Every structure is written in structure tokens, then in C-alpha cells.
Short mmCIF file of C-alpha atoms and ligand atoms in Angstrom, two decimals:
data_model
loop_
_atom_site.label_atom_id
_atom_site.label_comp_id
_atom_site.label_asym_id
_atom_site.label_seq_id
_atom_site.Cartn_x
_atom_site.Cartn_y
_atom_site.Cartn_z
CA MET A 1 0.00 0.00 0.00
CA ILE A 2 1.21 3.52 -0.75
CA TRP A 3 0.63 5.77 2.24
CA ASN A 4 0.86 9.12 0.48
CA THR A 5 0.22 8.56 -3.22
CA GLU A 6 0.41 12.23 -4.12
CA ARG A 7 3.91 12.58 -2.71
CA GLU A 8 5.35 9.13 -3.28
CA THR A 9 4.41 8.92 -6.96
CA VAL A 10 5.06 12.54 -7.88
CA THR A 11 6.81 13.32 -11.19
CA LEU A 12 10.52 14.06 -11.08
CA GLY A 13 9.87 17.63 -12.20
CA LYS A 14 7.37 18.31 -9.45
CA MET A 15 9.68 16.73 -6.87
CA LYS A 16 12.46 19.05 -7.98
CA GLU A 17 10.14 22.02 -7.56
CA ILE A 18 9.26 20.97 -4.01
CA GLN A 19 12.92 20.41 -3.17
CA SER A 20 14.03 23.73 -4.64
CA GLU A 21 11.41 25.72 -2.81
CA ARG A 22 12.26 23.98 0.47
CA LEU A 23 16.02 24.37 0.07
CA ILE A 24 15.69 28.11 -0.53
CA ARG A 25 13.57 28.48 2.60
CA LEU A 26 16.09 26.38 4.56
CA VAL A 27 19.20 28.36 3.65
CA TRP A 28 17.60 31.66 4.58
CA LYS A 29 16.43 30.18 7.84
CA VAL A 30 19.73 28.67 8.98
CA TYR A 31 21.65 31.75 7.86
CA GLY A 32 19.42 33.90 9.98
CA THR A 33 19.14 31.69 13.06
CA VAL A 34 22.22 29.48 13.45
CA PRO A 35 25.53 31.37 13.89
CA PHE A 36 27.43 28.17 13.03
CA TYR A 37 25.92 28.13 9.54
CA LYS A 38 26.17 31.87 9.04
CA LYS A 39 29.91 31.69 9.70
CA LYS A 40 30.35 28.72 7.37
CA PHE A 41 28.45 30.43 4.56
CA ASP A 42 30.39 33.66 5.08
CA ASP A 43 33.73 31.84 5.14
CA MET A 44 32.89 30.26 1.79
CA GLY A 45 31.63 33.55 0.39
CA ILE A 46 28.17 32.13 -0.21
CA HIS A 47 24.92 33.93 0.56
CA PRO A 48 21.38 32.48 0.70
CA SER A 49 20.48 34.63 -2.32
CA ASP A 50 22.95 32.55 -4.39
CA ILE A 51 20.77 29.47 -3.96
CA LYS A 52 18.08 29.50 -6.63
CA SER A 53 17.23 25.81 -7.00
CA ILE A 54 18.12 22.38 -5.68
CA ASP A 55 20.82 22.20 -8.36
CA ASP A 56 22.79 24.81 -6.40
CA ILE A 57 23.09 22.56 -3.36
CA SER A 58 26.67 21.54 -4.15
CA ARG A 59 27.73 25.15 -3.54
CA LEU A 60 26.86 24.79 0.13
CA PRO A 61 29.33 23.64 2.80
CA PHE A 62 29.30 20.12 4.25
CA THR A 63 28.54 19.42 7.91
CA THR A 64 30.52 16.70 9.69
CA LYS A 65 29.97 14.56 12.74
CA ASP A 66 32.87 16.31 14.50
CA GLU A 67 31.17 19.66 14.01
CA LEU A 68 27.98 18.28 15.53
CA ARG A 69 29.99 17.14 18.52
CA GLN A 70 31.67 20.52 18.88
CA THR A 71 28.30 22.24 18.98
CA TYR A 72 26.89 19.80 21.59
CA PRO A 73 24.26 20.01 22.93
CA TYR A 74 22.20 22.87 21.46
CA GLY A 75 24.59 24.71 19.14
CA LEU A 76 22.71 23.86 15.95
CA LEU A 77 19.26 24.69 17.18
CA ALA A 78 17.28 26.70 14.63
CA CYS A 79 14.19 27.18 16.76
CA ARG A 80 13.46 28.69 20.16
CA MET A 81 14.04 26.44 23.18
CA ASP A 82 10.34 26.55 24.02
CA GLU A 83 9.52 25.18 20.56
CA LEU A 84 11.54 21.99 21.19
CA VAL A 85 9.33 19.10 22.21
CA GLU A 86 11.74 16.16 22.16
CA VAL A 87 15.41 15.29 21.86
CA HIS A 88 17.24 12.13 20.84
CA THR A 89 20.89 11.22 20.67
CA SER A 90 22.90 8.83 18.56
CA SER A 91 23.60 5.42 19.96
CA GLY A 92 27.35 5.73 19.48
CA THR A 93 29.23 4.39 22.45
CA THR A 94 32.30 6.56 22.01
CA GLY A 95 32.66 10.31 22.25
CA THR A 96 30.11 13.03 22.78
CA PRO A 97 26.69 11.99 21.52
CA VAL A 98 25.12 13.68 18.54
CA VAL A 99 21.85 15.45 19.33
CA GLY A 100 18.68 15.65 17.26
CA GLY A 101 16.14 18.24 18.41
CA TYR A 102 12.48 18.04 17.30
CA THR A 103 9.69 20.60 17.20
CA SER A 104 6.09 19.41 17.07
CA GLY A 105 6.25 19.93 13.30
CA ASP A 106 9.30 17.64 13.14
CA ILE A 107 7.50 14.94 15.11
CA ALA A 108 4.54 15.16 12.72
CA MET A 109 6.90 14.82 9.74
CA TRP A 110 8.58 11.83 11.44
CA GLY A 111 5.18 10.16 11.83
CA GLU A 112 4.52 10.77 8.13
CA VAL A 113 7.78 9.23 6.88
CA MET A 114 7.51 6.29 9.26
CA ALA A 115 3.89 5.67 8.21
CA ARG A 116 5.21 5.49 4.62
CA THR A 117 7.89 3.03 5.79
CA LEU A 118 5.48 0.71 7.58
CA ALA A 119 3.00 0.86 4.69
CA MET A 120 5.80 -0.22 2.33
CA ALA A 121 6.13 -3.37 4.42
CA GLY A 122 2.42 -4.00 3.94
CA ALA A 123 1.20 -2.58 7.25
CA GLY A 124 -2.16 -0.87 7.63
CA SER A 125 -4.59 0.14 10.34
CA ASP A 126 -5.55 -3.44 11.19
CA ASP A 127 -2.00 -4.55 11.87
CA VAL A 128 -0.38 -5.23 15.22
CA VAL A 129 3.13 -3.76 15.29
CA GLN A 130 5.43 -5.31 17.85
CA ASN A 131 8.01 -2.59 18.29
CA ALA A 132 11.15 -4.16 19.74
CA TYR A 133 13.46 -1.24 18.97
CA GLY A 134 14.68 0.43 22.16
CA TYR A 135 12.54 3.29 23.46
CA GLY A 136 14.53 6.14 24.93
CA LEU A 137 17.19 8.43 23.52
CA PHE A 138 17.72 5.97 20.64
CA THR A 139 15.46 6.97 17.75
CA GLY A 140 14.32 3.46 16.78
CA GLY A 141 11.59 2.96 19.37
CA LEU A 142 9.79 6.28 19.20
CA GLY A 143 10.30 6.68 15.45
CA VAL A 144 8.46 3.45 14.70
CA HIS A 145 5.92 4.32 17.37
CA TYR A 146 4.96 7.63 15.76
CA GLY A 147 4.68 5.97 12.35
CA ALA A 148 2.49 3.15 13.63
CA ARG A 149 0.23 5.66 15.40
CA ARG A 150 -0.07 7.74 12.26
CA LEU A 151 -0.96 4.61 10.30
CA GLY A 152 -3.63 3.82 12.83
CA ALA A 153 -2.10 0.43 13.58
CA ASN A 154 -2.09 -1.14 17.02
CA VAL A 155 1.43 -0.64 18.36
CA ILE A 156 2.87 -2.78 21.13
CA PRO A 157 5.58 -0.58 22.68
CA ILE A 158 7.49 -3.51 24.14
CA SER A 159 10.94 -1.98 23.47
CA ALA A 160 14.11 -4.07 23.20
CA GLY A 161 15.05 -7.06 25.29
CA ASN A 162 13.27 -9.55 27.51
CA THR A 163 13.25 -12.14 24.77
CA LYS A 164 10.92 -14.70 26.32
CA ARG A 165 8.35 -12.02 26.99
CA GLN A 166 8.67 -10.80 23.39
CA LEU A 167 7.71 -14.24 22.15
CA MET A 168 4.89 -14.69 24.60
CA ILE A 169 3.43 -11.29 23.63
CA MET A 170 3.91 -12.05 19.94
CA LYS A 171 1.89 -15.21 20.32
CA ASP A 172 -0.79 -13.88 22.66
CA PHE A 173 -1.34 -10.49 20.99
CA GLY A 174 -1.13 -11.82 17.43
CA SER A 175 1.62 -9.47 16.26
CA THR A 176 1.70 -9.17 12.47
CA ILE A 177 4.67 -6.80 12.02
CA LEU A 178 7.95 -7.00 13.92
CA THR A 179 10.34 -4.07 14.17
CA CYS A 180 13.83 -4.56 15.66
CA THR A 181 17.45 -4.88 14.61
CA PRO A 182 18.07 -7.74 12.17
CA SER A 183 20.45 -9.47 14.56
CA TYR A 184 17.83 -9.42 17.30
CA SER A 185 15.26 -11.01 14.98
CA LEU A 186 17.54 -14.02 14.62
CA TYR A 187 18.00 -14.17 18.35
CA LEU A 188 14.21 -14.23 18.69
CA ALA A 189 14.09 -17.12 16.22
CA GLU A 190 16.64 -19.01 18.24
CA ALA A 191 14.78 -18.46 21.50
CA ALA A 192 11.47 -19.40 19.89
CA ALA A 193 12.89 -22.76 18.84
CA GLU A 194 13.95 -23.38 22.44
CA MET A 195 10.51 -22.48 23.72
CA GLY A 196 8.85 -24.76 21.19
CA ILE A 197 7.22 -21.83 19.37
CA ASN A 198 6.87 -22.35 15.64
CA PHE A 199 6.65 -19.21 13.51
CA GLN A 200 4.47 -21.10 11.03
CA ASP A 201 1.76 -21.00 13.67
CA LEU A 202 1.98 -17.23 14.25
CA PRO A 203 0.28 -14.47 12.20
CA LEU A 204 3.57 -12.52 11.86
CA LYS A 205 3.92 -11.51 8.20
CA ALA A 206 6.67 -8.90 7.88
CA GLY A 207 9.51 -7.20 9.68
CA CYS A 208 11.17 -3.78 9.32
CA PHE A 209 14.80 -4.24 10.18
CA GLY A 210 17.60 -1.70 10.31
CA ALA A 211 19.92 0.36 12.50
CA GLU A 212 22.85 -1.93 11.69
CA PRO A 213 24.34 -3.51 8.57
CA TRP A 214 22.92 -6.82 7.33
CA SER A 215 23.33 -8.74 4.12
CA ASP A 216 20.99 -10.26 1.56
CA ASN A 217 21.98 -13.70 2.80
CA MET A 218 21.00 -12.71 6.32
CA ARG A 219 17.67 -11.56 4.92
CA LYS A 220 17.09 -15.03 3.46
CA GLU A 221 17.90 -16.58 6.80
CA ILE A 222 15.50 -14.26 8.68
CA GLU A 223 12.72 -14.80 6.14
CA ALA A 224 13.08 -18.57 6.39
CA LYS A 225 13.37 -18.75 10.16
CA LEU A 226 10.59 -16.29 11.00
CA ASN A 227 8.40 -17.13 8.02
CA ILE A 228 8.02 -13.45 7.06
CA LYS A 229 9.13 -10.89 4.49
CA ALA A 230 12.08 -8.88 5.83
CA TYR A 231 12.43 -5.22 4.78
CA ASP A 232 15.47 -3.02 5.18
CA ILE A 233 14.85 0.36 6.79
CA TYR A 234 17.48 3.06 7.13
CA GLY A 235 17.95 6.29 9.00
CA LEU A 236 20.14 8.21 11.42
CA THR A 237 19.65 10.44 14.44
CA GLU A 238 21.28 13.45 12.80
CA ILE A 239 18.65 13.47 10.04
CA ILE A 240 15.51 12.25 11.86
CA GLY A 241 16.05 8.62 12.99
CA PRO A 242 14.41 5.75 11.08
CA GLY A 243 12.27 6.96 8.16
CA VAL A 244 14.96 8.34 5.88
CA SER A 245 14.57 5.47 3.41
CA SER A 246 13.03 2.02 3.25
CA GLU A 247 12.34 -0.95 1.02
CA CYS A 248 9.05 -1.65 -0.73
CA GLU A 249 7.75 -5.04 -1.86
CA ALA A 250 10.41 -5.16 -4.60
CA GLN A 251 13.11 -5.44 -1.89
CA ASP A 252 15.46 -3.88 -4.37
CA GLY A 253 16.89 -0.64 -3.01
CA LEU A 254 15.44 1.74 -0.44
CA HIS A 255 13.10 4.54 -1.53
CA ILE A 256 14.34 7.81 -0.07
CA ASN A 257 11.81 10.28 1.34
CA GLU A 258 13.48 12.90 -0.81
CA ASP A 259 10.81 15.54 -0.30
CA PHE A 260 12.22 15.80 3.26
CA PHE A 261 15.80 14.48 3.02
CA PHE A 262 17.77 15.42 -0.06
CA PRO A 263 20.45 12.81 -0.86
CA GLU A 264 23.76 13.20 -2.63
CA ILE A 265 26.71 10.87 -3.16
CA ILE A 266 30.20 12.29 -2.91
CA ASP A 267 33.72 11.02 -3.27
CA PRO A 268 34.76 10.75 0.40
CA ALA A 269 38.33 11.75 -0.42
CA THR A 270 37.68 14.87 -2.52
CA GLY A 271 34.12 15.85 -1.56
CA GLU A 272 33.17 15.96 -5.24
CA SER A 273 29.57 15.06 -6.16
CA LEU A 274 29.19 11.75 -7.98
CA PRO A 275 26.47 10.84 -10.50
CA GLU A 276 23.78 8.19 -10.00
CA GLY A 277 25.11 4.65 -10.05
CA GLN A 278 28.48 5.58 -8.59
CA LYS A 279 29.42 4.39 -5.16
CA GLY A 280 30.50 6.90 -2.53
CA GLU A 281 29.59 8.60 0.74
CA LEU A 282 25.96 9.42 1.31
CA VAL A 283 25.19 13.05 2.19
CA PHE A 284 21.82 14.38 3.37
CA THR A 285 20.23 17.80 3.71
CA THR A 286 17.09 18.01 5.84
CA LEU A 287 14.77 20.14 3.73
CA THR A 288 12.09 20.95 6.31
CA LYS A 289 13.51 20.12 9.73
CA GLU A 290 12.81 22.91 12.21
CA GLY A 291 14.64 21.87 15.42
CA THR A 292 18.08 20.87 14.17
CA PRO A 293 18.18 21.23 10.39
CA ILE A 294 21.37 20.01 8.74
CA ILE A 295 23.03 21.11 5.54
CA ARG A 296 24.89 18.46 3.50
CA TYR A 297 25.59 16.09 6.39
CA ARG A 298 28.34 13.57 5.67
CA THR A 299 26.91 10.29 6.96
CA ARG A 300 30.05 8.16 6.39
CA ASP A 301 27.68 5.52 5.00
CA ILE A 302 28.59 4.10 1.61
CA THR A 303 26.09 3.34 -1.14
CA TYR A 304 24.92 4.57 -4.55
CA LEU A 305 21.71 6.18 -5.79
CA PHE A 306 19.54 5.10 -8.69
CA HIS A 307 16.15 5.56 -10.33
CA ASP A 308 14.22 2.62 -11.73
CA ASN A 309 10.66 1.91 -12.76
CA CYS A 310 9.84 0.33 -9.47
CA VAL A 311 7.02 -2.22 -9.56
CA CYS A 312 5.46 -0.52 -6.51
CA GLY A 313 4.77 2.65 -8.51
CA ARG A 314 6.82 4.96 -6.31
CA THR A 315 8.96 7.42 -8.24
CA SER A 316 11.45 8.44 -5.57
CA VAL A 317 15.16 7.98 -5.93
CA LYS A 318 16.49 4.80 -4.34
CA MET A 319 19.67 3.99 -2.47
CA HIS A 320 21.21 0.54 -2.65
CA ARG A 321 21.27 -1.06 0.79
CA LEU A 322 24.36 0.11 2.62
CA LEU A 323 27.63 -1.23 1.30
CA GLY A 324 29.68 -0.20 4.34
CA ARG A 325 30.93 2.84 6.16
CA THR A 326 33.91 5.03 5.50
CA ASP A 327 34.88 4.40 9.12
CA ASP A 328 34.12 0.71 9.76
CA MET A 329 36.12 -0.33 6.78
CA LEU A 330 38.92 -2.52 8.02
CA ILE A 331 42.23 -2.16 6.31
CA ILE A 332 44.03 -5.42 6.75
CA ARG A 333 47.55 -5.34 5.34
CA GLY A 334 46.36 -2.81 2.82
CA VAL A 335 43.23 -4.66 1.77
CA ASN A 336 39.94 -2.86 2.36
CA ILE A 337 37.34 -5.08 3.94
CA PHE A 338 33.86 -4.45 5.23
CA PRO A 339 32.36 -6.71 7.91
CA SER A 340 29.35 -7.16 5.62
CA GLN A 341 31.56 -8.95 3.05
CA ILE A 342 32.63 -11.47 5.67
CA GLU A 343 29.02 -11.92 6.72
CA GLN A 344 27.96 -12.64 3.12
CA ILE A 345 30.46 -15.47 2.98
CA LEU A 346 29.66 -16.94 6.39
CA VAL A 347 25.93 -17.00 5.91
CA ARG A 348 26.13 -19.09 2.79
CA ILE A 349 28.44 -21.75 4.26
CA GLU A 350 26.46 -24.61 5.66
CA GLY A 351 27.04 -25.42 9.30
CA THR A 352 27.75 -21.83 10.35
CA GLU A 353 25.33 -19.56 12.16
CA PRO A 354 24.93 -15.85 11.34
CA HIS A 355 26.56 -14.91 14.66
CA TYR A 356 30.16 -13.84 14.35
CA GLN A 357 32.77 -11.44 15.58
CA ILE A 358 35.86 -10.17 13.81
CA VAL A 359 38.86 -9.62 16.06
CA VAL A 360 41.64 -7.50 14.60
CA ASP A 361 45.05 -7.36 16.22
CA ARG A 362 48.69 -6.72 15.45
CA GLY A 363 50.67 -9.92 15.86
CA ALA A 364 54.26 -10.32 17.04
CA SER A 365 55.36 -9.40 13.53
CA HIS A 366 53.43 -6.09 13.84
CA LEU A 367 51.28 -7.06 10.93
CA ASP A 368 47.50 -6.92 11.05
CA GLU A 369 45.85 -10.22 11.73
CA ILE A 370 42.21 -11.06 11.79
CA GLU A 371 40.59 -13.84 13.66
CA ILE A 372 36.98 -14.54 12.95
CA HIS A 373 34.93 -16.16 15.64
CA VAL A 374 32.12 -18.06 14.03
CA GLU A 375 29.35 -19.91 15.74
CA VAL A 376 28.56 -23.29 14.34
CA SER A 377 25.28 -25.12 14.41
CA PRO A 378 24.78 -27.65 17.23
CA GLU A 379 25.01 -30.54 14.75
CA VAL A 380 28.45 -29.47 13.61
CA PHE A 381 29.69 -28.72 17.08
CA SER A 382 30.49 -32.30 17.79
CA ASP A 383 33.72 -33.76 18.99
CA ILE A 384 34.50 -35.19 15.62
CA THR A 385 37.39 -32.81 15.13
CA ARG A 386 37.71 -33.64 11.48
CA ASN A 387 34.39 -32.02 10.72
CA MET A 388 35.45 -28.81 12.42
CA GLU A 389 38.84 -28.71 10.70
CA ASP A 390 37.19 -29.10 7.30
CA LEU A 391 34.76 -26.31 8.06
CA LYS A 392 37.54 -23.99 9.25
CA ALA A 393 39.53 -24.64 6.11
CA LYS A 394 36.48 -24.01 3.95
CA ILE A 395 35.70 -20.65 5.58
CA ALA A 396 39.33 -19.52 5.48
CA GLY A 397 39.59 -20.63 1.84
CA GLU A 398 36.50 -18.71 0.71
CA ILE A 399 37.59 -15.58 2.56
CA ARG A 400 41.03 -15.78 0.99
CA SER A 401 39.74 -16.29 -2.52
CA GLU A 402 37.02 -13.62 -2.33
CA LEU A 403 38.58 -10.93 -0.19
CA GLY A 404 42.26 -11.60 -0.67
CA VAL A 405 43.19 -11.85 3.00
CA SER A 406 44.15 -14.70 5.26
CA ALA A 407 42.03 -15.00 8.35
CA MET A 408 42.31 -17.32 11.29
CA ILE A 409 39.02 -19.00 11.98
CA LYS A 410 37.87 -19.97 15.42
CA LEU A 411 34.74 -22.05 15.54
CA VAL A 412 32.86 -21.43 18.73
CA GLU A 413 30.03 -23.16 20.50
CA PRO A 414 26.44 -22.42 19.56
CA LYS A 415 25.15 -19.35 21.46
CA SER A 416 28.56 -18.37 22.83
CA ILE A 417 28.86 -15.02 21.03
CA GLN A 418 27.11 -12.36 23.02
CA ARG A 419 23.67 -11.52 21.65
CA SER A 420 22.56 -7.95 21.39
CA GLU A 421 19.11 -6.52 21.88
CA GLY A 422 20.12 -3.53 19.83
CA LYS A 423 23.02 -3.12 17.45
CA ALA A 424 25.35 -6.12 17.27
CA LYS A 425 29.07 -5.56 17.82
CA ARG A 426 30.76 -7.25 14.89
CA VAL A 427 34.30 -5.92 15.13
CA VAL A 428 36.71 -5.92 18.05
CA ASP A 429 39.74 -3.89 17.05
CA LYS A 430 42.61 -4.47 19.45
CA ARG A 431 45.17 -2.57 17.39
CA GLN A 432 46.44 0.60 19.01
CA LEU A 433 46.17 2.73 15.90
O1 DLL B 1 20.08 3.53 13.88
C1 DLL B 1 18.17 4.88 13.25
C2 DLL B 1 17.39 3.65 12.93
C3 DLL B 1 16.60 3.05 13.89
C4 DLL B 1 17.41 3.13 11.64
C5 DLL B 1 15.88 1.93 13.59
C6 DLL B 1 16.65 2.02 11.32
C7 DLL B 1 15.89 1.42 12.30
P1 DLL B 1 21.67 5.92 14.70
O2 DLL B 1 21.72 5.21 16.00
O3 DLL B 1 21.99 7.37 14.68
O4 DLL B 1 20.24 5.82 14.07
O5 DLL B 1 22.65 5.15 13.71
C8 DLL B 1 22.73 5.54 12.37
O6 DLL B 1 23.25 3.26 11.74
O7 DLL B 1 24.51 5.99 9.81
C9 DLL B 1 24.17 3.57 9.58
O8 DLL B 1 25.56 3.48 9.64
C10 DLL B 1 23.53 2.56 10.53
N1 DLL B 1 22.27 2.06 9.95
C11 DLL B 1 21.02 2.52 10.15
N2 DLL B 1 20.14 1.79 9.40
C12 DLL B 1 20.86 0.88 8.71
C13 DLL B 1 20.55 -0.14 7.77
C14 DLL B 1 19.58 4.64 13.76
N3 DLL B 1 19.32 -0.40 7.38
C15 DLL B 1 23.69 4.63 11.62
N4 DLL B 1 21.59 -0.85 7.25
C16 DLL B 1 23.68 4.90 10.14
C17 DLL B 1 22.86 -0.60 7.61
C18 DLL B 1 22.23 1.06 9.06
N5 DLL B 1 23.21 0.32 8.51
#
């Protein structure tokens, strides 16, 4: 179902008109209300009157995560304090958090984009949304909540964690849509098996998963284990939270809510804009945000943009599901590797479970070494060592041939890698870089 047909199927020309009008309003507003932006514009010799359409956006300065940290907590506020109705922060565990401030208009817009997201996954007013994203400063819980309310669905605000209770509620309340991190959905599947709950017997039909990287192979695993369709949803605190982009029934790229969040792809090294189809760093400008609007925010997420004739009828630009981050890329002896590439390999090898951790260290020779801890299925975890040695050799061999690096493989007992209720920690970097 399309939630907002007028907006989501608009012609490219009309969309450009909306974006241009909104960008012009935005630059005048931030120039007049946020000293940080006024200084940046002045330093670059650019004035709001130079911006005449969305095509002029590349003349504007970028905003970086470090700048957001330097202006913590309220330095980027573009509204009066009494107009703020809610704040959220990024879930980053290191450094000063990044703050998103919302006016009541921003909350209404968030509800709109999240209603679009849930509708893309087939949700409507008669659905029961089990919202297992964390409620609190993290944007996942309340973002989904506002969308489900806007949709008129019945939302179960269960938040993250308490796995047994999640399953009991899912069964008793007849949840039809599950929202949580993809890694947590697999944990739920595991716990359900232990409790003798069979997903075939439940009315659950779809899940909206995001907030962390996951692969197409992991999607297949989730869809099979939970007997649902699994949709990728993307967003970040700095821009709004979840609701920036999401997959429709085609499950082929995420439609961006580009009437609110204007996307660009740049070369992360030079800052130059790249055309559709080319991979680079994703940059967003919030076109209507009132609390903490952001101009050309460098997300550090890597993907590419494209237009297609999507079967769902939506006309918005799409982003390929994330291909990595400029900062979680591991450089192992000069080879660039993303954890998602390792995951793709692991998930397709029989006998392994999609629970893994990559440990990076500098060995005695001062060279980077990676050890991958991989959980194996209970059947494989037998004392027939031969089995395990074969599996280790197979994993190491595939990683070497596909990624060009040698990795040590440690097969670990089923359920021994710590499960996360939120974002999974995939990389442990012990190098003192
Ligand atoms: O994770 C917002 C969110 C909540 C998105 C619930 C989807 C569902 P932050 O905590 O600020 O916000 O983290 C944002 O998480 O820059 C990406 O690197 C990563 N991320 C978010 N969604 C996806 C996804 C929320 N679908 C950062 N695939 C982003 C891969 C994702 N990575």
C-alpha cells in the first residue's frame, strides 16, 4: 500500500520544484538563526540569495559529525528552546553523543515518513506492530511508534530485550509486524525454537529491520526462520532517525523520502559530487527540519543512488542497501574489507550460524591479523574434530579467494557469542592505531 500517493508517486519535475522551494527556505532560515551556519556560509563567500534551485546545493558547505559534537548540545538549534518538544541522541558508544532536536512539526513529519515506511512493508490500520526497537534516547523505538500511530495500527511498545516475553506477547497479541534490529530477529528465532514456538503458527507476516548492517543472505535466513518478508529500513539520528529510506515489496533498493531528506553521493576523499550509479559517501540535507536542520551532512555511509521503474509505482530515488561505512572499513595489510563482506560469505556456508565477531590485532610481527569467531550449528559442534577442521579450512579458503586476506578462523560453541538486543558488535579492534 502507498501511504501518500500524491507525494510518493510525484513526477521528477514536481519533486524538484518541491525540493528547490524547500532548500531556498532552509538556507535563509539557517543563515538567519544558526551562527554556526552563518559563519560557514560567510567563510565560503556564499549567501542564501545565491541558492536559486536544488541544483545549487553543491555550492553549500558540508557538515561533519565532528562539528555536531563541537556544537553539543544545542549549538545547531534553529528554533526557540520553548519550541523543542523532544530530543534524541545517537547510539554511538564513544565520544560526545550527537543530538537531534524536534519541534512538534518535526514529530509530525517523522510520523509521516515512518507511516510510509510501515506501509511499504504491507502494514495498515488493522496490523499489530510489535516494536522491539529500544525506546529512549535511541530513535528506533519512538520513530516506529509515531509511524504506527499515524498509520492507525495497534502498536505494542514492548521496546528491546526480555526475549521470552517478546515471544509470549507475539503469540498472545497476534503481532503481524515485527520491528527490531536484524540481529535481534535471529536471536528471537533461536529463543522461539527453544521455547517450542513455531513461527508457522503465528500471524507474523513482515519485519522492518535496520539500525545496523545486514546482508541479503542474512535476509534469506530471517525470512526462512521467522516465516516473514524482511524489509530493510534506514535512518540516522542526525537526520531524523528511522524513516529516511526504506524498502518496498520489490526489496530492491530503499526509496528515499526525498521531499524531506535530499540525498547526494560524494567522493569521500575529494568531496566531489558523484552521478547516480556511482558508489560513494551518502550526504543528506534536511529540507524541512525545524529543530536541528542540517546542511549536507556527511553520513560516512557508503552506497549509490539510482532511479528505476519500481514495480510498486513509487517514483522516488532509491539507495542501494548500505555497502559499508567510510569508518568501519577494516584495512588489513592494505586490503579494504567491510564486515558485511565477511558476513555474506559466512551465511552461505552450511554449518555456520549468522553470529560472528571479527577480532583485529597486530601480531608479534606487527602485521594486522584477523581472527573470525564463528558460531557453528549444534550438529556441527560435535567432537569429531575432522568435521570442524574441514569447516575452518572451507571458511578460510573462501575468505582468501574472495577478499584476498588470510584470516584465522575460530569455531565457537552455539550461542557463545554475546547476543545484542540492539546493534550487534561485529568488530573488536585491538590494534592501538
Ligand atoms: O540507527 C536509526 C534507525 C533506527 C534506523 C531503527 C533504522 C531502524 P543511529 O543510532 O543514529 O540511528 O545510527 C545511524 O546506523 O549511519 C548507519 O551506519 C547505521 N544504519 C542505520 N540503518 C541501517 C541499515 C539509527 N538499514 C547509523 N543498514 C547509520 C545498515 C544502518 N546500517
